[in-house]
Short mmCIF file of C-alpha atoms and ligand atoms in Angstrom, two decimals:
data_model
loop_
_atom_site.label_atom_id
_atom_site.label_comp_id
_atom_site.label_asym_id
_atom_site.label_seq_id
_atom_site.Cartn_x
_atom_site.Cartn_y
_atom_site.Cartn_z
CA MET A 1 -67.84 -7.25 73.89
CA ALA A 2 -68.31 -10.94 73.14
CA ASP A 3 -69.80 -10.25 69.71
CA VAL A 4 -67.28 -7.70 68.52
CA ARG A 5 -65.45 -9.09 65.50
CA ARG A 6 -62.04 -7.77 64.60
CA GLY A 7 -58.80 -8.93 63.05
CA LEU A 8 -56.10 -9.94 65.46
CA ILE A 9 -52.32 -9.77 65.43
CA ILE A 10 -51.03 -13.04 66.84
CA VAL A 11 -47.44 -14.02 67.62
CA ASN A 12 -46.17 -17.58 68.14
CA THR A 13 -42.64 -17.38 69.47
CA GLY A 14 -40.23 -19.04 71.94
CA PRO A 15 -37.75 -21.92 71.69
CA GLY A 16 -40.18 -24.85 71.99
CA LYS A 17 -41.70 -26.79 69.09
CA GLY A 18 -45.13 -25.85 67.78
CA LYS A 19 -44.97 -22.29 66.44
CA THR A 20 -45.51 -23.05 62.76
CA THR A 21 -47.83 -25.99 63.31
CA ALA A 22 -50.04 -23.98 65.70
CA ALA A 23 -50.35 -21.33 62.98
CA MET A 24 -51.37 -24.04 60.51
CA GLY A 25 -53.95 -25.35 62.97
CA THR A 26 -55.44 -21.88 63.24
CA ALA A 27 -55.35 -21.60 59.45
CA LEU A 28 -57.29 -24.85 59.16
CA ARG A 29 -59.86 -23.54 61.63
CA ALA A 30 -60.23 -20.34 59.60
CA VAL A 31 -60.63 -22.22 56.30
CA GLY A 32 -63.32 -24.33 57.95
CA ASN A 33 -65.18 -21.11 58.70
CA GLY A 34 -65.16 -20.13 55.04
CA MET A 35 -62.24 -17.73 55.42
CA LYS A 36 -59.40 -17.38 52.95
CA VAL A 37 -55.87 -18.00 54.20
CA LEU A 38 -52.46 -17.11 52.77
CA MET A 39 -49.36 -18.48 54.45
CA LEU A 40 -46.02 -17.05 53.32
CA GLN A 41 -42.96 -18.86 54.59
CA PHE A 42 -39.93 -16.64 55.07
CA LEU A 43 -36.48 -18.28 54.81
CA LYS A 44 -37.92 -21.71 53.99
CA GLY A 45 -37.37 -23.34 50.64
CA SER A 46 -34.96 -26.23 50.61
CA TRP A 47 -37.09 -28.77 52.51
CA HIS A 48 -40.28 -30.18 51.13
CA TYR A 49 -42.91 -29.89 53.83
CA GLY A 50 -45.95 -32.20 53.85
CA GLU A 51 -48.26 -29.26 54.43
CA LEU A 52 -47.40 -27.82 51.01
CA ASP A 53 -49.10 -30.83 49.39
CA ALA A 54 -51.90 -31.06 51.95
CA VAL A 55 -53.16 -27.51 51.42
CA GLN A 56 -53.42 -28.04 47.65
CA ALA A 57 -56.70 -29.79 48.46
CA PHE A 58 -58.12 -26.42 49.54
CA GLY A 59 -57.37 -24.70 46.22
CA ASP A 60 -57.38 -20.90 46.52
CA ARG A 61 -59.00 -20.98 49.97
CA PHE A 62 -55.68 -21.90 51.62
CA VAL A 63 -52.52 -20.98 49.75
CA MET A 64 -49.04 -21.65 51.08
CA LYS A 65 -45.83 -20.34 49.48
CA GLN A 66 -42.17 -20.84 50.31
CA MET A 67 -40.34 -17.56 49.78
CA GLY A 68 -36.73 -18.43 50.59
CA ARG A 69 -33.94 -20.91 50.01
CA GLY A 70 -33.81 -22.74 53.31
CA PHE A 71 -30.28 -22.83 54.63
CA VAL A 72 -29.49 -19.24 55.43
CA LYS A 73 -26.08 -18.10 56.52
CA VAL A 74 -26.54 -15.12 58.77
CA GLY A 75 -24.74 -12.70 61.01
CA GLY A 76 -23.51 -9.30 59.91
CA ALA A 77 -21.30 -9.46 56.84
CA GLU A 78 -21.93 -13.22 56.49
CA THR A 79 -25.53 -12.70 55.42
CA ASP A 80 -25.86 -13.50 51.72
CA PRO A 81 -27.36 -10.50 49.86
CA GLU A 82 -29.47 -12.97 47.87
CA ASP A 83 -31.21 -14.10 51.08
CA ILE A 84 -31.85 -10.50 52.06
CA ARG A 85 -33.31 -9.88 48.62
CA LEU A 86 -35.62 -12.90 49.04
CA VAL A 87 -36.75 -11.66 52.45
CA GLU A 88 -37.49 -8.21 51.00
CA GLU A 89 -39.43 -9.82 48.18
CA ALA A 90 -41.37 -11.95 50.68
CA TRP A 91 -42.10 -8.90 52.79
CA ASN A 92 -43.35 -6.88 49.80
CA GLU A 93 -45.73 -9.70 48.92
CA ALA A 94 -46.81 -10.04 52.58
CA ALA A 95 -47.52 -6.32 52.94
CA ALA A 96 -49.52 -6.27 49.70
CA ALA A 97 -51.48 -9.36 50.78
CA ILE A 98 -52.35 -7.89 54.19
CA LEU A 99 -53.47 -4.57 52.70
CA SER A 100 -55.34 -6.14 49.76
CA GLU A 101 -58.24 -7.45 51.91
CA LYS A 102 -58.19 -10.47 49.63
CA TRP A 103 -57.26 -12.72 52.57
CA ASP A 104 -58.97 -13.08 55.93
CA LEU A 105 -55.87 -14.53 57.57
CA VAL A 106 -52.27 -13.97 56.54
CA VAL A 107 -49.63 -16.14 58.22
CA LEU A 108 -46.06 -14.84 58.10
CA ASP A 109 -44.14 -17.98 59.00
CA GLU A 110 -40.62 -17.49 60.42
CA ILE A 111 -40.80 -13.73 59.88
CA ASN A 112 -39.56 -13.27 63.46
CA TYR A 113 -36.30 -15.00 62.51
CA ALA A 114 -35.87 -12.74 59.51
CA ILE A 115 -36.29 -9.73 61.80
CA SER A 116 -33.99 -11.08 64.52
CA TYR A 117 -31.34 -11.86 61.89
CA LYS A 118 -31.58 -8.18 60.86
CA MET A 119 -32.72 -9.15 57.38
CA LEU A 120 -35.93 -7.17 57.80
CA ASP A 121 -36.59 -3.92 59.66
CA PRO A 122 -39.23 -4.43 62.40
CA GLU A 123 -40.41 -0.84 61.86
CA LYS A 124 -41.39 -1.66 58.29
CA VAL A 125 -43.48 -4.57 59.54
CA ALA A 126 -44.99 -2.54 62.38
CA GLU A 127 -45.97 0.25 60.01
CA VAL A 128 -48.07 -2.13 57.90
CA LEU A 129 -49.54 -3.93 60.93
CA ARG A 130 -50.68 -0.58 62.35
CA ARG A 131 -52.70 0.22 59.24
CA LYS A 132 -53.89 -3.29 58.37
CA PRO A 133 -57.55 -3.62 57.36
CA GLU A 134 -59.64 -4.01 60.51
CA MET A 135 -60.94 -7.51 59.85
CA VAL A 136 -57.72 -9.11 58.64
CA HIS A 137 -55.96 -11.49 61.04
CA VAL A 138 -52.16 -11.78 60.91
CA ILE A 139 -50.06 -14.49 62.58
CA LEU A 140 -46.29 -14.02 62.89
CA THR A 141 -44.16 -17.02 63.85
CA GLY A 142 -40.54 -17.67 64.75
CA ARG A 143 -38.22 -17.45 67.73
CA ASN A 144 -37.08 -14.18 69.26
CA ALA A 145 -40.08 -12.07 68.30
CA HIS A 146 -39.03 -8.41 68.30
CA PRO A 147 -40.34 -6.25 71.21
CA THR A 148 -41.96 -3.84 68.74
CA ILE A 149 -43.99 -6.70 67.24
CA ILE A 150 -44.88 -8.14 70.66
CA ASP A 151 -46.04 -4.70 71.69
CA LEU A 152 -48.37 -4.39 68.71
CA ALA A 153 -49.79 -7.91 69.00
CA ASP A 154 -53.09 -8.83 70.64
CA THR A 155 -52.17 -12.44 71.46
CA VAL A 156 -48.63 -13.65 72.09
CA THR A 157 -47.71 -17.23 72.92
CA GLU A 158 -44.23 -18.30 73.89
CA MET A 159 -43.55 -22.00 73.29
CA ARG A 160 -41.35 -23.28 76.09
CA GLU A 161 -39.16 -26.29 75.46
CA VAL A 162 -39.56 -28.93 78.13
CA LYS A 163 -37.75 -31.51 76.02
CA HIS A 164 -37.27 -32.27 72.34
CA ALA A 165 -36.51 -35.63 70.70
CA TYR A 166 -33.57 -33.97 68.93
CA GLN A 167 -31.69 -33.84 72.24
CA LYS A 168 -31.75 -37.64 72.35
CA GLY A 169 -30.23 -37.67 68.89
CA ILE A 170 -33.52 -38.45 67.15
CA MET A 171 -33.50 -36.79 63.74
CA ALA A 172 -36.43 -34.83 62.28
CA GLN A 173 -39.32 -37.19 61.56
CA ARG A 174 -41.40 -37.17 58.39
CA GLY A 175 -44.97 -36.09 59.09
CA ILE A 176 -43.97 -34.50 62.41
CA GLU A 177 -41.18 -32.08 61.60
CA TYR A 178 -41.66 -31.74 57.85
P1 ATP B 201 -43.07 -26.82 64.09
O1 ATP B 201 -42.86 -26.47 62.64
O2 ATP B 201 -42.87 -28.27 64.32
O3 ATP B 201 -44.32 -26.25 64.67
P2 ATP B 201 -41.57 -24.62 65.16
O4 ATP B 201 -42.16 -23.79 64.11
O5 ATP B 201 -41.94 -24.28 66.57
O6 ATP B 201 -41.88 -26.15 64.90
P3 ATP B 201 -38.94 -23.80 64.27
O7 ATP B 201 -38.14 -22.97 65.20
O8 ATP B 201 -39.58 -23.15 63.11
O9 ATP B 201 -40.00 -24.63 65.13
O10 ATP B 201 -38.01 -24.99 63.81
C1 ATP B 201 -38.34 -25.80 62.76
C2 ATP B 201 -37.85 -27.20 62.95
O11 ATP B 201 -37.03 -27.36 64.09
C3 ATP B 201 -38.98 -28.20 63.17
O12 ATP B 201 -38.64 -29.33 62.46
C4 ATP B 201 -39.00 -28.46 64.63
O13 ATP B 201 -39.44 -29.73 65.01
C5 ATP B 201 -37.57 -28.30 64.98
N1 ATP B 201 -37.49 -27.81 66.34
C6 ATP B 201 -38.35 -26.97 66.95
N2 ATP B 201 -37.99 -26.75 68.23
C7 ATP B 201 -36.88 -27.47 68.42
C8 ATP B 201 -36.00 -27.67 69.54
N3 ATP B 201 -36.27 -27.07 70.69
N4 ATP B 201 -34.93 -28.49 69.37
C9 ATP B 201 -34.68 -29.08 68.20
N5 ATP B 201 -35.45 -28.93 67.10
C10 ATP B 201 -36.54 -28.14 67.21
MG1 MG B 202 -41.45 -22.75 62.53
#
């Protein structure tokens, strides 16, 4: 069993810090093994994250794309149709990337939020994950991972918040939070 290679479905969820950055750590590990990584960030877009510049050094071996606008107003009728359109667009690109076999690892950052905000149907995601190419790894991040996705996943980690600097009134720090 130890030598069997196969693509995994990995979920980083829970309320504690570290979901996105753990995915980036795994991505770095994969790139170091000669694998190609695509990271698509759902809902993100208004903040400039340091990692966007850092991965440029890897050229087409590690590509990161922001697919949203950042501040998203959600909840039933409040959800802006434009944000839903952007999520659909991000999902179409994600599905195509997973099925293309062009990438060894595809990271779908914050996709769990998009699903929990009802901006994306978990069944659509599950359908693609079920028929993903055998060797492709997929990481899905974000709080409140849907039970359907957790069910399909091989490895699920729930980040638990013990404490966060934010609770002491310390604002997001450059290089740590963005
Ligand atoms: P990171 O990107 O640092 O790995 P994350 O992906 O686990 O964090 P998200 O839920 O995506 O966390 O939230 C993104 C931002 O919110 C980050 O700047 C992160 O530091 C911050 N954050 C994460 N957890 C908490 C928390 N429990 N309280 C306050 N802010 C948080
Ligand atoms: Mg995150």
